[in-house]
Amino acid sequence: MSEHSPFTDQSTADVLAGLDYWRSLEIKQQPTWPDAAAVAAASEEIASLPPLVFAGEVDRLRDRVASAARGEAFMLMGGDCAETFAGATADQIRNRVKTLLQMAVVLTYGASMPVIKVGRMAGQFAKPRSNDFETRGDVTLPAYRGDIVNGYDFTPESRAANPERLVRGYHTAASTLNLIRAFTQGGFADLRQVHDWNKGFTENPANARYDKLAKEIDRAVRFMIATGADLGELKRTEFYVSHEALLMDYERPMTRIDSRTGTAYNTSSHFLWIGERTRDLDGAHIDFLSRVRNPIGVKLGPTTTADDALALIDKLDPNREPGRLTFITRMGAEKIRDVLPPLLEAVKDSGSVPLWVTDPMHGNGITTPTGYKTRRFDDVMNELKGFFEAHRQVGTFPGGIHVELTGDDVTECLGGSENIDEATLSTRYESLCDPRLNHMQSLELAFQVSEELTR
Ligand SMILES: O=C[C@H](O)[C@H](O)COP(=O)(O)O
Ligand SMILES: C=C(OP(=O)(O)O)C(=O)O
């Protein structure tokens, strides 16, 4: 079995053998399952269930990512930090899709180019953690690793990793994706309706500063409708899903050989990313994802060197395939202006054209004295601005944003036009892991990014 292989000219047996090569490598952030036989049975069951996405859709997204990397489109990726099984309700899924659609309209105007909409949804159930254990008082239990692994309740039973959750994760992803497809193809995404929702946002006096931009968008949308643009096209929209490819007992059985090409596709999602904690060059996650055809993202934190970025390109995109690789930078507002430009320079000179996306959330976490994990809206915006500045400085294209958000009126991040303060956090803090922007904060961010894009 080869250590690393290109996609072409391989027998099915070789492709399949390659998909298990990661088992011989160091692997991070996996749960300790109490019952190996039960995990094997769950993985086998998942392997027998239908794919969640079709390889042709994955190919189309790769083309879209390629166009964004060339500066001809902009990517919007967003959703929960950790999706939960209980949260896979019609209302919550609708609110998230609605928020992303609203943001996309605003960004489309700012970028004057198509926006690729990707929900961090239908599979974002596994979480990497800083510590394997959590202590409350004198009780220490395994950390919560996402609903696909264990429960959030702080009891030994709930925190034990339970392989039955793997199968439930599949079914919850399936029903979530089914509703997303219904919403985005069945009329809910109608541009005229989305535009009306956005009017609600800017009519709120708290958002008066966006009035001018909102009026310009209004004129542009009305012009488009008046030109008689294809009404069918206004009603539907392309929408993709993504999640962190973390939990191998789920990702491996969801990876199948495409009958059209004989190559491997991870059919759990259109787009998959590798997290900051699992992107070791010689580790299991990088090897496994180097062998699937999906467009792949890699998170790059503040310690990333130019050599790291170049080595990741060689490993994940040896053929320099357009749309294959996305770098999602999450440097922190204080560091991005220093750390990002040298990376952009080095990669620019390498001949490879990855899509550059900013995640302004993960480098800006703080914990309040009362114990709430939160982020300041101003820090998030500061990192976003730093991202645009760095690209302007180097002459590369700032191709997208990746944001933890929800469509609900939660109080998890500080600031924004509603001025959420520390005392308010407790009123509706629902995230089981990291804090998300709420509906209003998400739209406000879209307006500010749109302003940045029009510059
Ligand atoms: O979403 C990202 C990580 O899973 C999260 O930041 C880890 O949080 P922790 O440091 O509380 O484990
Ligand atoms: C864990 C995440 O991010 P990072 O790997 O950048 O910390 C995440 O996006 O959920």
GROMACS .gro file of C-alpha atoms and ligand atoms in nm:
model
  477
    1MET     CA    1   0.000   0.000   0.000
    2SER     CA    2   0.146   0.335  -0.095
    3GLU     CA    3   0.187   0.610   0.159
    4HIS     CA    4   0.019   0.859  -0.069
    5SER     CA    5  -0.138   0.814  -0.408
    6PRO     CA    6  -0.284   1.029  -0.682
    7PHE     CA    7  -0.649   0.984  -0.775
    8THR     CA    8  -0.597   0.831  -1.114
    9ASP     CA    9  -0.482   0.493  -1.241
   10GLN     CA   10  -0.554   0.301  -0.924
   11SER     CA   11  -0.741  -0.025  -0.896
   12THR     CA   12  -1.046  -0.025  -0.670
   13ALA     CA   13  -0.858  -0.254  -0.434
   14ASP     CA   14  -0.577   0.002  -0.407
   15VAL     CA   15  -0.819   0.290  -0.354
   16LEU     CA   16  -0.993   0.096  -0.076
   17ALA     CA   17  -0.663  -0.002   0.085
   18GLY     CA   18  -0.551   0.360   0.074
   19LEU     CA   19  -0.869   0.468   0.253
   20ASP     CA   20  -0.759   0.264   0.553
   21TYR     CA   21  -0.395   0.371   0.556
   22TRP     CA   22  -0.476   0.630   0.826
   23ARG     CA   23  -0.523   0.342   1.069
   24SER     CA   24  -0.145   0.300   1.077
   25LEU     CA   25  -0.084   0.667   1.159
   26GLU     CA   26  -0.107   0.878   1.471
   27ILE     CA   27  -0.462   0.999   1.525
   28LYS     CA   28  -0.584   1.277   1.751
   29GLN     CA   29  -0.913   1.380   1.908
   30GLN     CA   30  -1.093   1.045   1.889
   31PRO     CA   31  -1.315   0.930   2.175
   32THR     CA   32  -1.235   0.632   2.392
   33TRP     CA   33  -1.516   0.396   2.295
   34PRO     CA   34  -1.590   0.144   2.569
   35ASP     CA   35  -1.696  -0.133   2.329
   36ALA     CA   36  -1.492  -0.187   2.010
   37ALA     CA   37  -1.734  -0.448   1.874
   38ALA     CA   38  -2.027  -0.206   1.907
   39VAL     CA   39  -1.830   0.064   1.720
   40ALA     CA   40  -1.748  -0.180   1.441
   41ALA     CA   41  -2.116  -0.278   1.416
   42ALA     CA   42  -2.225   0.088   1.402
   43SER     CA   43  -1.966   0.167   1.132
   44GLU     CA   44  -2.081  -0.135   0.934
   45GLU     CA   45  -2.441  -0.021   0.957
   46ILE     CA   46  -2.347   0.330   0.840
   47ALA     CA   47  -2.150   0.184   0.550
   48SER     CA   48  -2.466   0.004   0.434
   49LEU     CA   49  -2.683   0.319   0.437
   50PRO     CA   50  -2.726   0.545   0.130
   51PRO     CA   51  -2.486   0.831   0.066
   52LEU     CA   52  -2.605   1.170   0.188
   53VAL     CA   53  -2.463   1.364  -0.106
   54PHE     CA   54  -2.406   1.270  -0.468
   55ALA     CA   55  -2.054   1.278  -0.613
   56GLY     CA   56  -2.176   1.499  -0.900
   57GLU     CA   57  -2.282   1.768  -0.650
   58VAL     CA   58  -1.941   1.747  -0.488
   59ASP     CA   59  -1.777   1.800  -0.829
   60ARG     CA   60  -1.996   2.102  -0.893
   61LEU     CA   61  -1.894   2.253  -0.559
   62ARG     CA   62  -1.528   2.193  -0.647
   63ASP     CA   63  -1.586   2.398  -0.963
   64ARG     CA   64  -1.751   2.670  -0.758
   65VAL     CA   65  -1.459   2.677  -0.513
   66ALA     CA   66  -1.221   2.703  -0.808
   67SER     CA   67  -1.409   3.008  -0.935
   68ALA     CA   68  -1.388   3.169  -0.589
   69ALA     CA   69  -1.014   3.096  -0.572
   70ARG     CA   70  -0.979   3.280  -0.906
   71GLY     CA   71  -1.165   3.578  -0.760
   72GLU     CA   72  -1.490   3.516  -0.947
   73ALA     CA   73  -1.711   3.413  -0.654
   74PHE     CA   74  -1.725   3.451  -0.276
   75MET     CA   75  -1.789   3.174  -0.024
   76LEU     CA   76  -2.021   3.205   0.275
   77MET     CA   77  -1.992   2.912   0.516
   78GLY     CA   78  -2.174   2.918   0.846
   79GLY     CA   79  -2.372   2.735   1.109
   80ASP     CA   80  -2.362   2.594   1.458
   81CYS     CA   81  -2.043   2.530   1.647
   82ALA     CA   82  -2.187   2.193   1.746
   83GLU     CA   83  -2.512   2.077   1.594
   84THR     CA   84  -2.721   1.875   1.837
   85PHE     CA   85  -2.973   1.598   1.780
   86ALA     CA   86  -3.236   1.788   1.978
   87GLY     CA   87  -3.165   2.100   1.773
   88ALA     CA   88  -3.246   1.934   1.440
   89THR     CA   89  -3.597   2.079   1.443
   90ALA     CA   90  -3.778   2.240   1.152
   91ASP     CA   91  -3.770   2.581   1.323
   92GLN     CA   92  -3.401   2.581   1.403
   93ILE     CA   93  -3.294   2.447   1.063
   94ARG     CA   94  -3.518   2.701   0.890
   95ASN     CA   95  -3.379   2.989   1.093
   96ARG     CA   96  -3.020   2.897   1.009
   97VAL     CA   97  -3.093   2.855   0.638
   98LYS     CA   98  -3.288   3.181   0.642
   99THR     CA   99  -2.999   3.366   0.807
  100LEU     CA  100  -2.748   3.232   0.555
  101LEU     CA  101  -2.976   3.325   0.263
  102GLN     CA  102  -3.021   3.675   0.402
  103MET     CA  103  -2.647   3.717   0.448
  104ALA     CA  104  -2.584   3.584   0.097
  105VAL     CA  105  -2.802   3.853  -0.064
  106VAL     CA  106  -2.611   4.127   0.117
  107LEU     CA  107  -2.275   3.974   0.028
  108THR     CA  108  -2.371   3.919  -0.334
  109TYR     CA  109  -2.431   4.290  -0.365
  110GLY     CA  110  -2.104   4.379  -0.195
  111ALA     CA  111  -1.895   4.131  -0.389
  112SER     CA  112  -2.081   4.184  -0.719
  113MET     CA  113  -2.030   3.818  -0.781
  114PRO     CA  114  -2.201   3.488  -0.700
  115VAL     CA  115  -2.196   3.378  -0.337
  116ILE     CA  116  -2.141   3.007  -0.274
  117LYS     CA  117  -2.368   2.916   0.016
  118VAL     CA  118  -2.244   2.641   0.245
  119GLY     CA  119  -2.417   2.547   0.570
  120ARG     CA  120  -2.199   2.421   0.851
  121MET     CA  121  -2.482   2.174   0.886
  122ALA     CA  122  -2.602   1.815   0.851
  123GLY     CA  123  -2.297   1.656   1.011
  124GLN     CA  124  -2.127   1.910   1.242
  125PHE     CA  125  -2.174   1.677   1.538
  126ALA     CA  126  -1.817   1.599   1.654
  127LYS     CA  127  -1.597   1.842   1.847
  128PRO     CA  128  -1.224   1.850   1.914
  129ARG     CA  129  -1.154   1.956   2.272
  130SER     CA  130  -0.864   2.121   2.452
  131ASN     CA  131  -0.896   1.872   2.738
  132ASP     CA  132  -1.011   1.512   2.738
  133PHE     CA  133  -1.182   1.562   3.072
  134GLU     CA  134  -1.401   1.819   3.242
  135THR     CA  135  -1.401   1.877   3.616
  136ARG     CA  136  -1.689   2.028   3.810
  137GLY     CA  137  -1.631   2.052   4.183
  138ASP     CA  138  -1.465   1.726   4.277
  139VAL     CA  139  -1.615   1.526   3.989
  140THR     CA  140  -1.413   1.463   3.672
  141LEU     CA  141  -1.578   1.312   3.363
  142PRO     CA  142  -1.492   1.278   2.992
  143ALA     CA  143  -1.534   1.606   2.803
  144TYR     CA  144  -1.839   1.650   2.582
  145ARG     CA  145  -1.722   1.567   2.227
  146GLY     CA  146  -2.041   1.640   2.036
  147ASP     CA  147  -2.374   1.458   2.014
  148ILE     CA  148  -2.236   1.194   1.778
  149VAL     CA  149  -2.005   1.076   2.060
  150ASN     CA  150  -2.160   1.144   2.402
  151GLY     CA  151  -2.419   1.349   2.588
  152TYR     CA  152  -2.377   1.697   2.737
  153ASP     CA  153  -2.536   1.615   3.075
  154PHE     CA  154  -2.269   1.593   3.339
  155THR     CA  155  -2.325   1.233   3.452
  156PRO     CA  156  -2.102   0.929   3.396
  157GLU     CA  157  -2.373   0.758   3.185
  158SER     CA  158  -2.424   1.059   2.960
  159ARG     CA  159  -2.053   1.137   2.916
  160ALA     CA  160  -1.960   0.779   2.822
  161ALA     CA  161  -1.894   0.753   2.447
  162ASN     CA  162  -2.188   0.564   2.297
  163PRO     CA  163  -2.150   0.410   1.947
  164GLU     CA  164  -2.526   0.408   1.892
  165ARG     CA  165  -2.487   0.783   1.853
  166LEU     CA  166  -2.290   0.727   1.531
  167VAL     CA  167  -2.597   0.585   1.359
  168ARG     CA  168  -2.821   0.851   1.508
  169GLY     CA  169  -2.577   1.110   1.371
  170TYR     CA  170  -2.625   0.970   1.022
  171HIS     CA  171  -3.006   0.981   1.047
  172THR     CA  172  -3.009   1.329   1.196
  173ALA     CA  173  -2.781   1.451   0.918
  174ALA     CA  174  -3.010   1.287   0.662
  175SER     CA  175  -3.324   1.455   0.793
  176THR     CA  176  -3.147   1.791   0.825
  177LEU     CA  177  -3.018   1.773   0.469
  178ASN     CA  178  -3.360   1.666   0.344
  179LEU     CA  179  -3.517   1.980   0.489
  180ILE     CA  180  -3.235   2.201   0.359
  181ARG     CA  181  -3.292   2.063   0.011
  182ALA     CA  182  -3.667   2.124   0.044
  183PHE     CA  183  -3.616   2.482   0.162
  184THR     CA  184  -3.360   2.576  -0.099
  185GLN     CA  185  -3.537   2.412  -0.394
  186GLY     CA  186  -3.901   2.447  -0.294
  187GLY     CA  187  -3.964   2.822  -0.288
  188PHE     CA  188  -3.845   2.926   0.060
  189ALA     CA  189  -3.526   3.071  -0.087
  190ASP     CA  190  -3.717   3.301  -0.326
  191LEU     CA  191  -3.500   3.609  -0.363
  192ARG     CA  192  -3.800   3.842  -0.326
  193GLN     CA  193  -3.889   3.687   0.010
  194VAL     CA  194  -3.529   3.690   0.134
  195HIS     CA  195  -3.509   4.055   0.035
  196ASP     CA  196  -3.823   4.132   0.237
  197TRP     CA  197  -3.671   3.969   0.544
  198ASN     CA  198  -3.364   4.189   0.504
  199LYS     CA  199  -3.584   4.498   0.498
  200GLY     CA  200  -3.699   4.397   0.847
  201PHE     CA  201  -3.337   4.410   0.961
  202THR     CA  202  -3.257   4.754   0.831
  203GLU     CA  203  -3.590   4.905   0.938
  204ASN     CA  204  -3.482   4.833   1.296
  205PRO     CA  205  -3.346   5.168   1.428
  206ALA     CA  206  -3.047   4.983   1.582
  207ASN     CA  207  -2.927   4.915   1.230
  208ALA     CA  208  -2.981   5.263   1.085
  209ARG     CA  209  -2.614   5.290   0.989
  210TYR     CA  210  -2.671   5.029   0.717
  211ASP     CA  211  -2.959   5.222   0.564
  212LYS     CA  212  -2.764   5.353   0.263
  213LEU     CA  213  -2.630   5.012   0.169
  214ALA     CA  214  -2.972   4.856   0.225
  215LYS     CA  215  -3.130   5.108  -0.013
  216GLU     CA  216  -2.870   5.030  -0.279
  217ILE     CA  217  -2.939   4.658  -0.240
  218ASP     CA  218  -3.310   4.724  -0.261
  219ARG     CA  219  -3.266   4.911  -0.590
  220ALA     CA  220  -3.044   4.635  -0.730
  221VAL     CA  221  -3.289   4.358  -0.638
  222ARG     CA  222  -3.586   4.552  -0.777
  223PHE     CA  223  -3.392   4.612  -1.098
  224MET     CA  224  -3.318   4.242  -1.129
  225ILE     CA  225  -3.681   4.147  -1.080
  226ALA     CA  226  -3.794   4.416  -1.325
  227THR     CA  227  -3.562   4.285  -1.597
  228GLY     CA  228  -3.774   3.972  -1.593
  229ALA     CA  229  -3.492   3.751  -1.464
  230ASP     CA  230  -3.599   3.389  -1.481
  231LEU     CA  231  -3.852   3.354  -1.197
  232GLY     CA  232  -3.763   2.986  -1.152
  233GLU     CA  233  -3.404   3.085  -1.087
  234LEU     CA  234  -3.511   3.347  -0.833
  235LYS     CA  235  -3.700   3.080  -0.640
  236ARG     CA  236  -3.424   2.822  -0.607
  237THR     CA  237  -3.070   2.841  -0.490
  238GLU     CA  238  -2.765   2.616  -0.482
  239PHE     CA  239  -2.680   2.528  -0.124
  240TYR     CA  240  -2.409   2.295   0.003
  241VAL     CA  241  -2.318   2.150   0.343
  242SER     CA  242  -1.991   2.107   0.529
  243HIS     CA  243  -1.852   1.987   0.860
  244GLU     CA  244  -1.522   1.908   1.028
  245ALA     CA  245  -1.406   1.561   0.922
  246LEU     CA  246  -1.301   1.460   1.270
  247LEU     CA  247  -1.460   1.136   1.379
  248MET     CA  248  -1.313   0.858   1.170
  249ASP     CA  249  -1.571   0.598   1.276
  250TYR     CA  250  -1.825   0.812   1.091
  251GLU     CA  251  -1.618   0.957   0.806
  252ARG     CA  252  -1.464   0.628   0.690
  253PRO     CA  253  -1.791   0.433   0.645
  254MET     CA  254  -1.945   0.734   0.470
  255THR     CA  255  -1.664   0.724   0.212
  256ARG     CA  256  -1.759   0.533  -0.099
  257ILE     CA  257  -1.620   0.452  -0.442
  258ASP     CA  258  -1.789   0.659  -0.711
  259SER     CA  259  -1.922   0.427  -0.981
  260ARG     CA  260  -1.860   0.691  -1.250
  261THR     CA  261  -1.489   0.736  -1.187
  262GLY     CA  262  -1.371   0.464  -0.950
  263THR     CA  263  -1.242   0.731  -0.711
  264ALA     CA  264  -1.335   0.786  -0.345
  265TYR     CA  265  -1.586   1.046  -0.225
  266ASN     CA  266  -1.677   1.118   0.133
  267THR     CA  267  -2.054   1.115   0.090
  268SER     CA  268  -2.130   1.255   0.437
  269SER     CA  269  -2.094   1.612   0.307
  270HIS     CA  270  -2.004   1.818   0.005
  271PHE     CA  271  -1.716   2.001   0.173
  272LEU     CA  272  -1.505   1.879   0.464
  273TRP     CA  273  -1.242   2.054   0.665
  274ILE     CA  274  -0.957   1.948   0.888
  275GLY     CA  275  -0.934   2.134   1.217
  276GLU     CA  276  -0.645   2.326   1.365
  277ARG     CA  277  -0.586   2.047   1.619
  278THR     CA  278  -0.574   1.759   1.370
  279ARG     CA  279  -0.385   1.901   1.073
  280ASP     CA  280  -0.052   1.727   1.149
  281LEU     CA  281   0.113   1.659   0.818
  282ASP     CA  282   0.185   1.296   0.901
  283GLY     CA  283  -0.133   1.237   1.095
  284ALA     CA  284  -0.438   1.028   1.015
  285HIS     CA  285  -0.676   1.308   0.916
  286ILE     CA  286  -0.455   1.462   0.652
  287ASP     CA  287  -0.377   1.124   0.499
  288PHE     CA  288  -0.742   1.018   0.489
  289LEU     CA  289  -0.870   1.340   0.333
  290SER     CA  290  -0.583   1.344   0.083
  291ARG     CA  291  -0.753   1.040  -0.070
  292VAL     CA  292  -1.107   1.170  -0.120
  293ARG     CA  293  -1.225   1.382  -0.410
  294ASN     CA  294  -1.425   1.636  -0.207
  295PRO     CA  295  -1.308   1.994  -0.185
  296ILE     CA  296  -1.108   2.007   0.140
  297GLY     CA  297  -1.052   2.290   0.385
  298VAL     CA  298  -0.772   2.317   0.638
  299LYS     CA  299  -0.785   2.552   0.937
  300LEU     CA  300  -0.469   2.756   0.981
  301GLY     CA  301  -0.407   2.901   1.325
  302PRO     CA  302  -0.162   3.173   1.431
  303THR     CA  303   0.139   2.940   1.460
  304THR     CA  304   0.118   2.830   1.095
  305THR     CA  305   0.441   2.886   0.902
  306ALA     CA  306   0.482   2.932   0.530
  307ASP     CA  307   0.648   2.590   0.517
  308ASP     CA  308   0.345   2.434   0.687
  309ALA     CA  309   0.113   2.585   0.426
  310LEU     CA  310   0.334   2.471   0.137
  311ALA     CA  311   0.364   2.119   0.278
  312LEU     CA  312  -0.015   2.100   0.316
  313ILE     CA  313  -0.054   2.201  -0.047
  314ASP     CA  314   0.185   1.927  -0.157
  315LYS     CA  315   0.006   1.668   0.049
  316LEU     CA  316  -0.357   1.761  -0.015
  317ASP     CA  317  -0.332   1.907  -0.362
  318PRO     CA  318  -0.034   1.742  -0.532
  319ASN     CA  319  -0.199   1.785  -0.873
  320ARG     CA  320  -0.273   2.156  -0.814
  321GLU     CA  321  -0.636   2.095  -0.900
  322PRO     CA  322  -0.852   2.408  -0.910
  323GLY     CA  323  -1.106   2.408  -0.626
  324ARG     CA  324  -0.943   2.125  -0.437
  325LEU     CA  325  -0.800   2.317  -0.143
  326THR     CA  326  -0.931   2.592   0.083
  327PHE     CA  327  -0.726   2.749   0.361
  328ILE     CA  328  -0.948   2.873   0.643
  329THR     CA  329  -0.741   3.111   0.852
  330ARG     CA  330  -0.828   3.168   1.219
  331MET     CA  331  -0.546   3.377   1.352
  332GLY     CA  332  -0.709   3.609   1.607
  333ALA     CA  333  -0.767   3.980   1.560
  334GLU     CA  334  -0.436   4.073   1.722
  335LYS     CA  335  -0.225   3.846   1.502
  336ILE     CA  336  -0.379   3.826   1.158
  337ARG     CA  337  -0.210   4.138   1.020
  338ASP     CA  338   0.134   3.996   1.107
  339VAL     CA  339   0.084   3.626   1.041
  340LEU     CA  340  -0.128   3.615   0.728
  341PRO     CA  341   0.066   3.828   0.474
  342PRO     CA  342   0.382   3.607   0.474
  343LEU     CA  343   0.164   3.299   0.422
  344LEU     CA  344  -0.015   3.463   0.132
  345GLU     CA  345   0.319   3.563  -0.022
  346ALA     CA  346   0.468   3.214   0.009
  347VAL     CA  347   0.163   3.041  -0.135
  348LYS     CA  348   0.133   3.299  -0.414
  349ASP     CA  349   0.484   3.211  -0.527
  350SER     CA  350   0.416   2.837  -0.511
  351GLY     CA  351   0.197   2.831  -0.820
  352SER     CA  352  -0.094   2.683  -0.626
  353VAL     CA  353  -0.422   2.873  -0.602
  354PRO     CA  354  -0.610   2.771  -0.288
  355LEU     CA  355  -0.925   2.954  -0.184
  356TRP     CA  356  -0.856   3.176   0.116
  357VAL     CA  357  -1.141   3.198   0.367
  358THR     CA  358  -1.140   3.372   0.705
  359ASP     CA  359  -1.283   3.219   1.021
  360PRO     CA  360  -1.290   3.523   1.251
  361MET     CA  361  -1.437   3.324   1.540
  362HIS     CA  362  -1.189   3.064   1.660
  363GLY     CA  363  -0.893   3.295   1.727
  364ASN     CA  364  -1.102   3.533   1.937
  365GLY     CA  365  -1.244   3.326   2.220
  366ILE     CA  366  -1.250   3.463   2.575
  367THR     CA  367  -1.404   3.343   2.899
  368THR     CA  368  -1.591   3.586   3.124
  369PRO     CA  369  -1.530   3.592   3.501
  370THR     CA  370  -1.865   3.416   3.537
  371GLY     CA  371  -1.743   3.130   3.317
  372TYR     CA  372  -1.913   3.197   2.982
  373LYS     CA  373  -1.709   3.123   2.670
  374THR     CA  374  -1.774   3.421   2.446
  375ARG     CA  375  -1.638   3.639   2.164
  376ARG     CA  376  -1.659   4.012   2.112
  377PHE     CA  377  -1.836   4.115   1.792
  378ASP     CA  378  -1.575   4.390   1.755
  379ASP     CA  379  -1.288   4.138   1.767
  380VAL     CA  380  -1.461   3.927   1.504
  381MET     CA  381  -1.498   4.233   1.281
  382ASN     CA  382  -1.140   4.338   1.349
  383GLU     CA  383  -1.009   3.999   1.230
  384LEU     CA  384  -1.232   4.018   0.923
  385LYS     CA  385  -1.092   4.361   0.839
  386GLY     CA  386  -0.738   4.233   0.896
  387PHE     CA  387  -0.810   3.952   0.651
  388PHE     CA  388  -0.915   4.197   0.380
  389GLU     CA  389  -0.619   4.424   0.454
  390ALA     CA  390  -0.372   4.135   0.428
  391HIS     CA  391  -0.511   4.031   0.090
  392ARG     CA  392  -0.508   4.390  -0.038
  393GLN     CA  393  -0.145   4.419   0.075
  394VAL     CA  394  -0.034   4.102  -0.106
  395GLY     CA  395  -0.265   4.128  -0.406
  396THR     CA  396  -0.452   3.803  -0.343
  397PHE     CA  397  -0.826   3.742  -0.328
  398PRO     CA  398  -1.009   3.730   0.007
  399GLY     CA  399  -1.245   3.456  -0.105
  400GLY     CA  400  -1.488   3.390   0.177
  401ILE     CA  401  -1.597   3.379   0.537
  402HIS     CA  402  -1.657   3.089   0.775
  403VAL     CA  403  -1.868   3.184   1.075
  404GLU     CA  404  -2.027   3.012   1.373
  405LEU     CA  405  -2.383   3.141   1.378
  406THR     CA  406  -2.740   3.054   1.448
  407GLY     CA  407  -3.069   3.195   1.322
  408ASP     CA  408  -3.201   3.222   1.675
  409ASP     CA  409  -3.190   3.519   1.912
  410VAL     CA  410  -2.932   3.368   2.144
  411THR     CA  411  -2.701   3.575   2.365
  412GLU     CA  412  -2.361   3.411   2.326
  413CYS     CA  413  -2.135   3.676   2.167
  414LEU     CA  414  -2.080   4.023   2.314
  415GLY     CA  415  -2.165   4.345   2.133
  416GLY     CA  416  -2.329   4.404   1.799
  417SER     CA  417  -2.609   4.654   1.744
  418GLU     CA  418  -2.811   4.498   2.028
  419ASN     CA  419  -2.516   4.567   2.261
  420ILE     CA  420  -2.515   4.228   2.431
  421ASP     CA  421  -2.311   4.270   2.750
  422GLU     CA  422  -2.168   4.026   3.000
  423ALA     CA  423  -2.475   4.042   3.222
  424THR     CA  424  -2.698   3.953   2.926
  425LEU     CA  425  -2.505   3.642   2.820
  426SER     CA  426  -2.689   3.419   3.064
  427THR     CA  427  -3.037   3.511   2.933
  428ARG     CA  428  -3.018   3.282   2.630
  429TYR     CA  429  -2.686   3.099   2.611
  430GLU     CA  430  -2.760   2.770   2.435
  431SER     CA  431  -2.439   2.658   2.262
  432LEU     CA  432  -2.294   2.338   2.405
  433CYS     CA  433  -1.943   2.433   2.295
  434ASP     CA  434  -1.841   2.770   2.145
  435PRO     CA  435  -2.046   3.092   2.123
  436ARG     CA  436  -2.228   3.172   1.798
  437LEU     CA  437  -2.336   3.499   1.644
  438ASN     CA  438  -2.712   3.535   1.671
  439HIS     CA  439  -2.944   3.627   1.382
  440MET     CA  440  -2.897   4.004   1.413
  441GLN     CA  441  -2.521   3.985   1.467
  442SER     CA  442  -2.489   3.759   1.162
  443LEU     CA  443  -2.673   4.006   0.941
  444GLU     CA  444  -2.475   4.295   1.081
  445LEU     CA  445  -2.155   4.107   0.999
  446ALA     CA  446  -2.280   4.051   0.645
  447PHE     CA  447  -2.347   4.425   0.602
  448GLN     CA  448  -2.000   4.512   0.729
  449VAL     CA  449  -1.832   4.252   0.507
  450SER     CA  450  -2.037   4.381   0.216
  451GLU     CA  451  -1.907   4.732   0.284
  452GLU     CA  452  -1.555   4.590   0.290
  453LEU     CA  453  -1.611   4.409  -0.038
  454THR     CA  454  -1.740   4.719  -0.215
  455ARG     CA  455  -1.417   4.907  -0.135
  456LIG     O1  456  -1.503   2.462   1.817
  456LIG     C1  457  -1.383   2.451   1.845
  456LIG     C2  458  -1.335   2.366   1.954
  456LIG     O2  459  -1.403   2.247   1.958
  456LIG     C3  460  -1.355   2.438   2.081
  456LIG     O3  461  -1.305   2.569   2.070
  456LIG     C4  462  -1.285   2.364   2.190
  456LIG     O4  463  -1.324   2.420   2.307
  456LIG     P1  464  -1.251   2.386   2.444
  456LIG     O5  465  -1.124   2.462   2.445
  456LIG     O6  466  -1.351   2.432   2.546
  456LIG     O7  467  -1.230   2.238   2.448
  457LIG     C1  468  -1.286   2.331   1.600
  457LIG     C2  469  -1.308   2.426   1.511
  457LIG     O1  470  -1.218   2.514   1.469
  457LIG     P1  471  -1.060   2.511   1.481
  457LIG     O2  472  -1.016   2.377   1.431
  457LIG     O3  473  -1.019   2.622   1.392
  457LIG     O4  474  -1.028   2.532   1.624
  457LIG     C3  475  -1.441   2.445   1.451
  457LIG     O5  476  -1.451   2.518   1.350
  457LIG     O6  477  -1.537   2.389   1.504
   0.00000   0.00000   0.00000
